[in-house]
Amino acid sequence: MAIAEQFAGLQMDQLIGGPLTAAADASTALANSTASFINTVGFENGGKLRTVEFKYQKRSVNEDGTSNLDEMRVDVPMLAIVPIPNLQIDEVNILFDMEVKQSEKQESSMDMGATLSGTLNLGIVKVSVTGSVSAHSSNTRSSDNSAKYHVDVRATNHGIPEGLARVLDMMAANIAPSLAGSTIQDGNGQKLSDSARLKAERLKGLRQDISQIENKLNVAKGGLENKIAQLKRLASVQQNAYQTDMVRLMNTLEKDESKTAQDRDETAVKYGQAMDMVNQSWNTLQNQAADFIKMLADSGSDVSGVSDLFGLKALKDGEAVEYGEGESGYKGLQVVQSSAVAEQKKVDSIEEELFAKKADYSDAVAGRALPQNAGE
C-alpha cells in the first residue's frame, strides 16, 4: 500500500473537532454548576438573599462613669463567606502524530550442487581441476505503522464572577452592625443600684436623642449646601450671559463708523466700567451666598423676589442697572433662593433642638433635675 493511502481513512474533522466540542459542552456544564451553586447556597426560596447572623459583645464607657455592654448583630451574605466554584476551561491542546514506515529488501544468490573435475597435462606437470556451482535466492519485506493522539485539557477555578463581586461589594458597603440589646453596668462591669441604674438609663436615652438629632442635622446641612451650590451655579451662568452681551456690544462698537475713534474709545471705557460693576455684584453673590442666605433666614421676613441684599446688577444697553424681574434667569434664581432660605431655617431649628438636648444631658450628668418633659 502506498504511503499516501495510509491517511485516506482518517477523519481529521472528528479528530480535531471532537475534543473541542466536548470542551465547549464541558464549559456549559461548569457554568450551570456555578449558577446552581449561587442559587442554592446564596438565595432562599422566593429569591431572598441567604445571610448568616453573627453576634458579639462590645463594651463602651460613658461620660458618667458607667459602661454599656452592647449585644451587636451583623448579617453577612452567605456568598461572601463561602468559596464559589467557578471552574473554567482555559486551554485545550490537541496533538496528533502519525508515522508510517515501509521498507522492502530482496536478496538473491545461486547455489547449484553440480561438480566438475578434470586433468590437464602441461608437459611434465599434471594439474587436476575440481569445481562446483551453487545458487541461493531469498526475499525480505518489512513495514512499520505508528500513531500518537493526545488531548490536553486545563481548567482552573476563576473565583467569584466579576458581576457577582460588584454586587457583593455594594452589599458590603451597606452592612453595618446593629444593636440587638444593651445592658448598663458600672465602670467595672458590675450591676448598678436602682438609683444609679435609673440615672444611667436616663443619660443613655439622652445620648441616643442627641445622636439622632445630630444625624438629622447632618442631613439638613447637606440639603442646605446643595441649595447654596445651586445658587452659585445660577449666578455663574447669568454672569457669563452678561459677559457674552458685552463682547457683542464691543464688536458692534468697533464696526460703528458713525462714531469717531475718540467716541468709540470713550464708549468702550463706559462699557468696561459697567461690566466691572456687574461682575463685582455677581462675584460677591457667589463668594458670600451662604452668608446672604443666613441673613435672610435670620431676618424672618418673607422675600417675594430676588433679595435686594444681594445687590445684583444687570447689563442693559452697555449700562449697569438694578437686576429686576424682567431679566433672564430671574425666576429660577428666586426659586433657589427661597429653597435655600427654607433649608437654612430647618438647620437653625435643629441646631436649637440639639443645643437644648445637650443642656439637658449636662444637667443630668451634674445631677440637676430635668424639666418634666425632658427626654420624651
mmCIF file of C-alpha atoms in Angstrom:
data_model
loop_
_atom_site.group_PDB
_atom_site.id
_atom_site.type_symbol
_atom_site.label_atom_id
_atom_site.label_comp_id
_atom_site.label_asym_id
_atom_site.label_seq_id
_atom_site.Cartn_x
_atom_site.Cartn_y
_atom_site.Cartn_z
ATOM 1 C CA MET A 1 0.000 0.000 0.000
ATOM 2 C CA ALA A 2 1.334 3.445 -0.891
ATOM 3 C CA ILE A 3 2.185 5.803 1.957
ATOM 4 C CA ALA A 4 -0.499 8.329 0.908
ATOM 5 C CA GLU A 5 -3.103 5.600 1.180
ATOM 6 C CA GLN A 6 -2.261 5.185 4.873
ATOM 7 C CA PHE A 7 -4.010 8.589 5.650
ATOM 8 C CA ALA A 8 -7.033 8.060 3.441
ATOM 9 C CA GLY A 9 -9.279 6.691 6.206
ATOM 10 C CA LEU A 10 -8.521 9.362 8.846
ATOM 11 C CA GLN A 11 -11.420 11.731 9.721
ATOM 12 C CA MET A 12 -9.468 14.799 10.732
ATOM 13 C CA ASP A 13 -12.593 16.877 11.435
ATOM 14 C CA GLN A 14 -13.599 14.430 14.154
ATOM 15 C CA LEU A 15 -10.080 14.059 15.493
ATOM 16 C CA ILE A 16 -9.747 17.832 15.950
ATOM 17 C CA GLY A 17 -13.362 18.974 16.348
ATOM 18 C CA GLY A 18 -14.427 16.211 18.717
ATOM 19 C CA PRO A 19 -12.316 17.323 21.701
ATOM 20 C CA LEU A 20 -13.185 20.981 21.066
ATOM 21 C CA THR A 21 -16.903 20.215 21.052
ATOM 22 C CA ALA A 22 -16.512 18.201 24.223
ATOM 23 C CA ALA A 23 -14.642 21.108 25.841
ATOM 24 C CA ALA A 24 -17.444 23.532 24.861
ATOM 25 C CA ASP A 25 -20.062 21.200 26.349
ATOM 26 C CA ALA A 26 -17.968 20.886 29.490
ATOM 27 C CA SER A 27 -17.755 24.708 29.778
ATOM 28 C CA THR A 28 -21.534 24.939 29.602
ATOM 29 C CA ALA A 29 -21.894 22.287 32.281
ATOM 30 C CA LEU A 30 -19.386 24.092 34.522
ATOM 31 C CA ALA A 31 -21.211 27.413 34.096
ATOM 32 C CA ASN A 32 -24.512 25.749 35.001
ATOM 33 C CA SER A 33 -22.823 24.246 38.048
ATOM 34 C CA THR A 34 -21.697 27.704 39.214
ATOM 35 C CA ALA A 35 -25.155 29.187 38.637
ATOM 36 C CA SER A 36 -26.793 26.305 40.511
ATOM 37 C CA PHE A 37 -24.419 26.769 43.460
ATOM 38 C CA ILE A 38 -25.158 30.500 43.645
ATOM 39 C CA ASN A 39 -28.917 29.962 43.520
ATOM 40 C CA THR A 40 -28.893 27.111 46.026
ATOM 41 C CA VAL A 41 -26.416 28.465 48.556
ATOM 42 C CA GLY A 42 -26.865 32.207 48.099
ATOM 43 C CA PHE A 43 -30.629 32.557 47.998
ATOM 44 C CA GLU A 44 -33.634 31.191 49.803
ATOM 45 C CA ASN A 45 -36.976 30.326 48.230
ATOM 46 C CA GLY A 46 -38.517 33.380 46.643
ATOM 47 C CA GLY A 47 -35.194 34.983 45.786
ATOM 48 C CA LYS A 48 -34.429 36.304 49.278
ATOM 49 C CA LEU A 49 -30.731 36.644 49.998
ATOM 50 C CA ARG A 50 -29.443 33.992 52.388
ATOM 51 C CA THR A 51 -27.452 35.530 55.238
ATOM 52 C CA VAL A 52 -25.523 34.311 58.266
ATOM 53 C CA GLU A 53 -26.033 36.048 61.596
ATOM 54 C CA PHE A 54 -23.012 36.859 63.735
ATOM 55 C CA LYS A 55 -23.303 38.181 67.295
ATOM 56 C CA TYR A 56 -20.654 39.717 69.506
ATOM 57 C CA GLN A 57 -20.434 41.906 72.586
ATOM 58 C CA LYS A 58 -18.988 45.387 72.740
ATOM 59 C CA ARG A 59 -18.292 47.361 75.895
ATOM 60 C CA SER A 60 -18.164 51.158 75.912
ATOM 61 C CA VAL A 61 -17.559 53.628 78.727
ATOM 62 C CA ASN A 62 -19.949 56.520 79.277
ATOM 63 C CA GLU A 63 -19.144 60.041 80.448
ATOM 64 C CA ASP A 64 -20.846 59.427 83.819
ATOM 65 C CA GLY A 65 -18.513 56.544 84.668
ATOM 66 C CA THR A 66 -20.922 53.750 83.767
ATOM 67 C CA SER A 67 -20.421 51.302 80.925
ATOM 68 C CA ASN A 68 -22.626 49.735 78.276
ATOM 69 C CA LEU A 69 -22.447 46.066 77.418
ATOM 70 C CA ASP A 70 -23.951 46.047 73.934
ATOM 71 C CA GLU A 71 -25.053 42.911 72.132
ATOM 72 C CA MET A 72 -24.214 43.575 68.492
ATOM 73 C CA ARG A 73 -25.520 41.674 65.485
ATOM 74 C CA VAL A 74 -24.418 41.681 61.852
ATOM 75 C CA ASP A 75 -25.951 39.772 58.950
ATOM 76 C CA VAL A 76 -23.452 38.718 56.288
ATOM 77 C CA PRO A 77 -24.450 37.293 52.871
ATOM 78 C CA MET A 78 -23.636 33.594 52.598
ATOM 79 C CA LEU A 79 -21.980 34.135 49.209
ATOM 80 C CA ALA A 80 -19.469 36.492 50.832
ATOM 81 C CA ILE A 81 -18.047 33.881 53.213
ATOM 82 C CA VAL A 82 -18.003 30.653 51.174
ATOM 83 C CA PRO A 83 -15.779 29.828 48.197
ATOM 84 C CA ILE A 84 -17.734 29.840 44.953
ATOM 85 C CA PRO A 85 -16.830 27.079 42.484
ATOM 86 C CA ASN A 86 -16.207 28.737 39.138
ATOM 87 C CA LEU A 87 -14.190 26.186 37.196
ATOM 88 C CA GLN A 88 -13.466 27.244 33.629
ATOM 89 C CA ILE A 89 -11.574 25.543 30.805
ATOM 90 C CA ASP A 90 -8.615 27.733 29.980
ATOM 91 C CA GLU A 91 -6.800 25.713 27.350
ATOM 92 C CA VAL A 92 -7.344 22.732 25.041
ATOM 93 C CA ASN A 93 -4.341 21.243 23.252
ATOM 94 C CA ILE A 94 -4.773 18.548 20.604
ATOM 95 C CA LEU A 95 -1.658 16.694 19.481
ATOM 96 C CA PHE A 96 -1.843 14.121 16.666
ATOM 97 C CA ASP A 97 1.267 12.484 15.244
ATOM 98 C CA MET A 98 1.265 9.637 12.715
ATOM 99 C CA GLU A 99 4.389 7.950 11.397
ATOM 100 C CA VAL A 100 4.375 5.413 8.544
ATOM 101 C CA LYS A 101 7.438 3.308 7.784
ATOM 102 C CA GLN A 102 7.603 0.966 4.813
ATOM 103 C CA SER A 103 10.744 -0.836 3.553
ATOM 104 C CA GLU A 104 11.435 -3.750 1.222
ATOM 105 C CA LYS A 105 14.571 -5.880 0.981
ATOM 106 C CA GLN A 106 15.290 -8.543 -1.623
ATOM 107 C CA GLU A 107 18.353 -10.880 -1.727
ATOM 108 C CA SER A 108 19.178 -13.437 -4.424
ATOM 109 C CA SER A 109 22.071 -15.904 -4.950
ATOM 110 C CA MET A 110 22.598 -19.116 -6.812
ATOM 111 C CA ASP A 111 23.910 -22.321 -5.249
ATOM 112 C CA MET A 112 23.952 -25.343 -7.532
ATOM 113 C CA GLY A 113 25.177 -28.747 -6.471
ATOM 114 C CA ALA A 114 26.861 -29.791 -9.742
ATOM 115 C CA THR A 115 30.602 -30.533 -9.625
ATOM 116 C CA LEU A 116 33.235 -30.585 -12.403
ATOM 117 C CA SER A 117 36.625 -32.331 -12.385
ATOM 118 C CA GLY A 118 39.380 -32.918 -14.976
ATOM 119 C CA THR A 119 43.080 -33.337 -15.622
ATOM 120 C CA LEU A 120 45.313 -31.059 -17.578
ATOM 121 C CA ASN A 121 48.753 -32.122 -18.879
ATOM 122 C CA LEU A 122 51.211 -29.282 -19.087
ATOM 123 C CA GLY A 123 54.324 -31.008 -20.258
ATOM 124 C CA ILE A 124 55.869 -32.593 -17.309
ATOM 125 C CA VAL A 125 53.226 -31.122 -14.918
ATOM 126 C CA LYS A 126 49.941 -32.753 -14.458
ATOM 127 C CA VAL A 127 47.152 -30.493 -12.971
ATOM 128 C CA SER A 128 43.903 -31.718 -11.547
ATOM 129 C CA VAL A 129 40.882 -29.227 -11.544
ATOM 130 C CA THR A 130 37.709 -29.601 -9.467
ATOM 131 C CA GLY A 131 34.736 -27.018 -9.297
ATOM 132 C CA SER A 132 31.167 -26.684 -8.143
ATOM 133 C CA VAL A 133 28.221 -24.290 -8.889
ATOM 134 C CA SER A 134 25.556 -23.330 -6.317
ATOM 135 C CA ALA A 135 22.503 -20.983 -6.443
ATOM 136 C CA HIS A 136 20.515 -19.445 -3.485
ATOM 137 C CA SER A 137 17.681 -16.887 -3.535
ATOM 138 C CA SER A 138 15.783 -15.124 -0.662
ATOM 139 C CA ASN A 139 13.261 -12.163 -0.406
ATOM 140 C CA THR A 140 12.808 -9.901 2.654
ATOM 141 C CA ARG A 141 9.982 -7.271 3.171
ATOM 142 C CA SER A 142 9.220 -5.221 6.304
ATOM 143 C CA SER A 143 6.781 -2.343 7.215
ATOM 144 C CA ASP A 144 6.040 -0.278 10.381
ATOM 145 C CA ASN A 145 2.986 1.956 11.174
ATOM 146 C CA SER A 146 2.613 4.078 14.355
ATOM 147 C CA ALA A 147 0.236 6.874 15.533
ATOM 148 C CA LYS A 148 0.010 9.171 18.609
ATOM 149 C CA TYR A 149 -3.166 11.060 19.619
ATOM 150 C CA HIS A 150 -3.043 13.256 22.765
ATOM 151 C CA VAL A 151 -5.646 15.703 24.134
ATOM 152 C CA ASP A 152 -4.575 18.033 26.991
ATOM 153 C CA VAL A 153 -7.345 19.993 28.791
ATOM 154 C CA ARG A 154 -6.527 22.527 31.519
ATOM 155 C CA ALA A 155 -9.141 24.094 33.783
ATOM 156 C CA THR A 156 -8.780 26.439 36.796
ATOM 157 C CA ASN A 157 -11.124 27.981 39.334
ATOM 158 C CA HIS A 158 -11.637 31.658 38.451
ATOM 159 C CA GLY A 159 -13.189 32.542 41.814
ATOM 160 C CA ILE A 160 -16.113 34.950 42.141
ATOM 161 C CA PRO A 161 -17.509 36.166 38.800
ATOM 162 C CA GLU A 162 -16.960 39.868 38.172
ATOM 163 C CA GLY A 163 -20.652 40.774 38.185
ATOM 164 C CA LEU A 164 -21.298 38.934 41.450
ATOM 165 C CA ALA A 165 -18.220 40.545 43.007
ATOM 166 C CA ARG A 166 -19.621 44.002 42.301
ATOM 167 C CA VAL A 167 -22.980 43.067 43.778
ATOM 168 C CA LEU A 168 -21.276 41.747 46.920
ATOM 169 C CA ASP A 169 -19.244 44.971 47.157
ATOM 170 C CA MET A 170 -22.459 47.012 47.116
ATOM 171 C CA MET A 171 -23.918 44.771 49.806
ATOM 172 C CA ALA A 172 -20.769 45.023 51.908
ATOM 173 C CA ALA A 173 -20.941 48.824 51.748
ATOM 174 C CA ASN A 174 -24.383 48.688 53.389
ATOM 175 C CA ILE A 175 -23.584 46.061 56.003
ATOM 176 C CA ALA A 176 -23.308 47.556 59.462
ATOM 177 C CA PRO A 177 -23.644 46.032 62.928
ATOM 178 C CA SER A 178 -26.963 46.660 64.628
ATOM 179 C CA LEU A 179 -27.686 46.840 68.319
ATOM 180 C CA ALA A 180 -29.574 43.744 69.464
ATOM 181 C CA GLY A 181 -29.541 44.599 73.175
ATOM 182 C CA SER A 182 -27.716 46.663 75.769
ATOM 183 C CA THR A 183 -27.109 46.425 79.494
ATOM 184 C CA ILE A 184 -25.930 49.305 81.679
ATOM 185 C CA GLN A 185 -23.250 48.410 84.235
ATOM 186 C CA ASP A 186 -20.787 50.276 86.371
ATOM 187 C CA GLY A 187 -17.256 51.032 85.255
ATOM 188 C CA ASN A 188 -16.078 47.584 86.397
ATOM 189 C CA GLY A 189 -18.845 45.747 84.587
ATOM 190 C CA GLN A 190 -20.851 45.114 87.783
ATOM 191 C CA LYS A 191 -24.575 45.552 88.389
ATOM 192 C CA LEU A 192 -25.775 49.073 89.326
ATOM 193 C CA SER A 193 -28.004 50.074 92.190
ATOM 194 C CA ASP A 194 -31.569 51.058 91.347
ATOM 195 C CA SER A 195 -30.969 54.811 91.634
ATOM 196 C CA ALA A 196 -27.742 54.630 89.666
ATOM 197 C CA ARG A 197 -29.429 52.475 87.042
ATOM 198 C CA LEU A 198 -32.276 54.973 86.609
ATOM 199 C CA LYS A 199 -29.822 57.822 86.181
ATOM 200 C CA ALA A 200 -27.709 55.838 83.736
ATOM 201 C CA GLU A 201 -30.767 54.876 81.683
ATOM 202 C CA ARG A 202 -31.857 58.498 81.555
ATOM 203 C CA LEU A 203 -28.407 59.559 80.350
ATOM 204 C CA LYS A 204 -28.391 56.771 77.820
ATOM 205 C CA GLY A 205 -31.735 57.923 76.441
ATOM 206 C CA LEU A 206 -30.435 61.483 76.184
ATOM 207 C CA ARG A 207 -27.321 60.282 74.344
ATOM 208 C CA GLN A 208 -29.470 58.414 71.860
ATOM 209 C CA ASP A 209 -31.631 61.514 71.357
ATOM 210 C CA ILE A 210 -28.531 63.626 70.767
ATOM 211 C CA SER A 211 -27.196 61.116 68.233
ATOM 212 C CA GLN A 212 -30.486 61.118 66.330
ATOM 213 C CA ILE A 213 -30.627 64.915 66.290
ATOM 214 C CA GLU A 214 -27.038 65.104 65.052
ATOM 215 C CA ASN A 215 -27.851 62.730 62.209
ATOM 216 C CA LYS A 216 -30.880 64.824 61.315
ATOM 217 C CA LEU A 217 -28.737 67.954 61.419
ATOM 218 C CA ASN A 218 -26.175 66.458 59.048
ATOM 219 C CA VAL A 219 -28.906 65.656 56.543
ATOM 220 C CA ALA A 220 -30.294 69.192 56.779
ATOM 221 C CA LYS A 221 -26.853 70.723 56.320
ATOM 222 C CA GLY A 222 -26.346 68.573 53.240
ATOM 223 C CA GLY A 223 -29.593 69.910 51.768
ATOM 224 C CA LEU A 224 -28.557 73.489 52.543
ATOM 225 C CA GLU A 225 -25.147 73.028 50.924
ATOM 226 C CA ASN A 226 -26.827 71.647 47.825
ATOM 227 C CA LYS A 227 -29.067 74.701 47.519
ATOM 228 C CA ILE A 228 -26.154 77.084 48.077
ATOM 229 C CA ALA A 229 -24.181 75.322 45.335
ATOM 230 C CA GLN A 230 -27.182 75.549 43.010
ATOM 231 C CA LEU A 231 -27.494 79.269 43.744
ATOM 232 C CA LYS A 232 -23.829 79.794 42.852
ATOM 233 C CA ARG A 233 -24.201 77.895 39.580
ATOM 234 C CA LEU A 234 -27.143 80.045 38.518
ATOM 235 C CA ALA A 235 -25.163 83.167 39.377
ATOM 236 C CA SER A 236 -22.234 81.970 37.295
ATOM 237 C CA VAL A 237 -24.475 81.222 34.316
ATOM 238 C CA GLN A 238 -26.104 84.660 34.490
ATOM 239 C CA GLN A 239 -22.734 86.383 34.783
ATOM 240 C CA ASN A 240 -21.448 84.539 31.708
ATOM 241 C CA ALA A 241 -24.526 85.644 29.789
ATOM 242 C CA TYR A 242 -23.796 89.299 30.588
ATOM 243 C CA GLN A 243 -20.174 88.857 29.546
ATOM 244 C CA THR A 244 -21.344 87.449 26.219
ATOM 245 C CA ASP A 245 -23.567 90.517 25.753
ATOM 246 C CA MET A 246 -20.616 92.765 26.476
ATOM 247 C CA VAL A 247 -18.472 91.053 23.837
ATOM 248 C CA ARG A 248 -21.234 91.580 21.291
ATOM 249 C CA LEU A 249 -21.530 95.251 22.240
ATOM 250 C CA MET A 250 -17.781 95.757 21.874
ATOM 251 C CA ASN A 251 -17.768 94.133 18.453
ATOM 252 C CA THR A 252 -20.650 96.320 17.315
ATOM 253 C CA LEU A 253 -18.900 99.406 18.653
ATOM 254 C CA GLU A 254 -15.726 98.669 16.693
ATOM 255 C CA LYS A 255 -17.711 98.410 13.464
ATOM 256 C CA ASP A 256 -19.730 101.581 14.088
ATOM 257 C CA GLU A 257 -18.341 104.050 11.524
ATOM 258 C CA SER A 258 -20.784 106.775 12.559
ATOM 259 C CA LYS A 259 -18.630 107.493 15.604
ATOM 260 C CA THR A 260 -15.185 108.896 15.746
ATOM 261 C CA ALA A 261 -12.321 106.958 17.206
ATOM 262 C CA GLN A 262 -12.431 109.092 20.325
ATOM 263 C CA ASP A 263 -16.159 108.461 20.775
ATOM 264 C CA ARG A 264 -15.617 104.739 20.383
ATOM 265 C CA ASP A 265 -12.845 104.810 22.984
ATOM 266 C CA GLU A 266 -14.958 106.741 25.453
ATOM 267 C CA THR A 267 -17.891 104.411 24.920
ATOM 268 C CA ALA A 268 -15.621 101.382 25.360
ATOM 269 C CA VAL A 269 -14.427 102.758 28.696
ATOM 270 C CA LYS A 270 -18.051 103.285 29.734
ATOM 271 C CA TYR A 271 -18.911 99.727 28.760
ATOM 272 C CA GLY A 272 -15.921 98.420 30.695
ATOM 273 C CA GLN A 273 -16.894 100.259 33.863
ATOM 274 C CA ALA A 274 -20.453 98.965 33.624
ATOM 275 C CA MET A 275 -19.216 95.410 33.128
ATOM 276 C CA ASP A 276 -16.956 95.737 36.162
ATOM 277 C CA MET A 277 -19.947 96.700 38.312
ATOM 278 C CA VAL A 278 -21.961 93.746 37.000
ATOM 279 C CA ASN A 279 -19.116 91.273 37.564
ATOM 280 C CA GLN A 280 -18.472 92.572 41.057
ATOM 281 C CA SER A 281 -22.109 92.098 42.118
ATOM 282 C CA TRP A 282 -22.336 88.519 40.820
ATOM 283 C CA ASN A 283 -18.903 87.591 42.179
ATOM 284 C CA THR A 284 -19.987 88.854 45.600
ATOM 285 C CA LEU A 285 -23.082 86.662 45.477
ATOM 286 C CA GLN A 286 -21.039 83.585 44.601
ATOM 287 C CA ASN A 287 -18.450 84.259 47.297
ATOM 288 C CA GLN A 288 -20.912 85.138 50.071
ATOM 289 C CA ALA A 289 -24.005 83.151 49.103
ATOM 290 C CA ALA A 290 -24.094 81.229 52.389
ATOM 291 C CA ASP A 291 -23.833 84.450 54.428
ATOM 292 C CA PHE A 292 -26.627 86.113 52.442
ATOM 293 C CA ILE A 293 -28.949 83.119 52.912
ATOM 294 C CA LYS A 294 -28.199 83.065 56.641
ATOM 295 C CA MET A 295 -29.022 86.773 56.923
ATOM 296 C CA LEU A 296 -32.289 86.316 55.030
ATOM 297 C CA ALA A 297 -33.275 83.354 57.258
ATOM 298 C CA ASP A 298 -32.468 85.284 60.445
ATOM 299 C CA SER A 299 -34.440 88.345 59.310
ATOM 300 C CA GLY A 300 -37.646 86.350 59.392
ATOM 301 C CA SER A 301 -39.164 88.430 56.624
ATOM 302 C CA ASP A 302 -40.765 86.856 53.571
ATOM 303 C CA VAL A 303 -38.940 87.822 50.388
ATOM 304 C CA SER A 304 -41.184 87.688 47.340
ATOM 305 C CA GLY A 305 -38.442 88.117 44.752
ATOM 306 C CA VAL A 306 -34.682 88.033 44.465
ATOM 307 C CA SER A 307 -33.435 89.851 47.558
ATOM 308 C CA ASP A 308 -32.020 93.353 47.243
ATOM 309 C CA LEU A 309 -29.494 92.201 49.829
ATOM 310 C CA PHE A 310 -27.574 90.570 47.003
ATOM 311 C CA GLY A 311 -27.067 93.963 45.301
ATOM 312 C CA LEU A 312 -27.122 92.361 41.859
ATOM 313 C CA LYS A 313 -26.557 94.398 38.703
ATOM 314 C CA ALA A 314 -27.735 93.676 35.170
ATOM 315 C CA LEU A 315 -26.222 94.833 31.881
ATOM 316 C CA LYS A 316 -28.614 96.784 29.685
ATOM 317 C CA ASP A 317 -27.520 98.709 26.588
ATOM 318 C CA GLY A 318 -23.996 98.841 27.960
ATOM 319 C CA GLU A 319 -25.036 100.230 31.334
ATOM 320 C CA ALA A 320 -25.202 98.640 34.788
ATOM 321 C CA VAL A 321 -28.775 98.679 36.112
ATOM 322 C CA GLU A 322 -30.579 97.031 39.010
ATOM 323 C CA TYR A 323 -31.248 93.336 38.458
ATOM 324 C CA GLY A 324 -35.019 93.137 38.187
ATOM 325 C CA GLU A 325 -37.866 90.768 37.469
ATOM 326 C CA GLY A 326 -37.647 91.199 33.715
ATOM 327 C CA GLU A 327 -34.119 89.809 33.495
ATOM 328 C CA SER A 328 -33.379 86.340 32.220
ATOM 329 C CA GLY A 329 -32.927 83.709 34.910
ATOM 330 C CA TYR A 330 -34.742 85.812 37.494
ATOM 331 C CA LYS A 331 -37.459 83.280 38.328
ATOM 332 C CA GLY A 332 -35.004 80.398 38.632
ATOM 333 C CA LEU A 333 -32.800 82.409 40.964
ATOM 334 C CA GLN A 334 -35.837 83.369 43.036
ATOM 335 C CA VAL A 335 -36.934 79.745 43.466
ATOM 336 C CA VAL A 336 -33.487 78.551 44.536
ATOM 337 C CA GLN A 337 -33.148 81.482 46.948
ATOM 338 C CA SER A 338 -36.455 80.589 48.630
ATOM 339 C CA SER A 339 -35.454 76.913 48.894
ATOM 340 C CA ALA A 340 -32.083 77.820 50.375
ATOM 341 C CA VAL A 341 -33.698 80.084 52.979
ATOM 342 C CA ALA A 342 -36.104 77.281 53.948
ATOM 343 C CA GLU A 343 -33.197 74.840 54.333
ATOM 344 C CA GLN A 344 -31.312 77.372 56.460
ATOM 345 C CA LYS A 345 -34.299 77.774 58.768
ATOM 346 C CA LYS A 346 -34.506 73.993 59.119
ATOM 347 C CA VAL A 347 -30.821 73.818 60.055
ATOM 348 C CA ASP A 348 -31.240 76.614 62.597
ATOM 349 C CA SER A 349 -34.223 74.874 64.197
ATOM 350 C CA ILE A 350 -32.388 71.544 64.503
ATOM 351 C CA GLU A 351 -29.331 73.261 65.965
ATOM 352 C CA GLU A 352 -31.520 74.854 68.638
ATOM 353 C CA GLU A 353 -33.032 71.464 69.411
ATOM 354 C CA LEU A 354 -29.571 69.923 69.667
ATOM 355 C CA PHE A 355 -28.350 72.711 71.961
ATOM 356 C CA ALA A 356 -31.318 72.192 74.302
ATOM 357 C CA LYS A 357 -30.821 68.432 74.393
ATOM 358 C CA LYS A 358 -27.124 68.802 75.207
ATOM 359 C CA ALA A 359 -28.036 71.199 78.006
ATOM 360 C CA ASP A 360 -30.416 68.555 79.422
ATOM 361 C CA TYR A 361 -27.639 65.993 79.259
ATOM 362 C CA SER A 362 -25.241 68.297 81.141
ATOM 363 C CA ASP A 363 -27.850 68.828 83.839
ATOM 364 C CA ALA A 364 -28.390 65.084 84.133
ATOM 365 C CA VAL A 365 -24.672 64.405 84.476
ATOM 366 C CA ALA A 366 -24.447 67.076 87.192
ATOM 367 C CA GLY A 367 -27.438 65.561 88.995
ATOM 368 C CA ARG A 368 -29.692 68.544 88.412
ATOM 369 C CA ALA A 369 -33.368 67.833 87.911
ATOM 370 C CA LEU A 370 -34.568 67.772 84.339
ATOM 371 C CA PRO A 371 -37.702 69.522 83.135
ATOM 372 C CA GLN A 372 -40.772 67.316 83.374
ATOM 373 C CA ASN A 373 -40.980 66.725 79.604
ATOM 374 C CA ALA A 374 -37.206 66.252 79.037
ATOM 375 C CA GLY A 375 -36.270 63.096 77.193
ATOM 376 C CA GLU A 376 -39.817 62.477 75.989
#
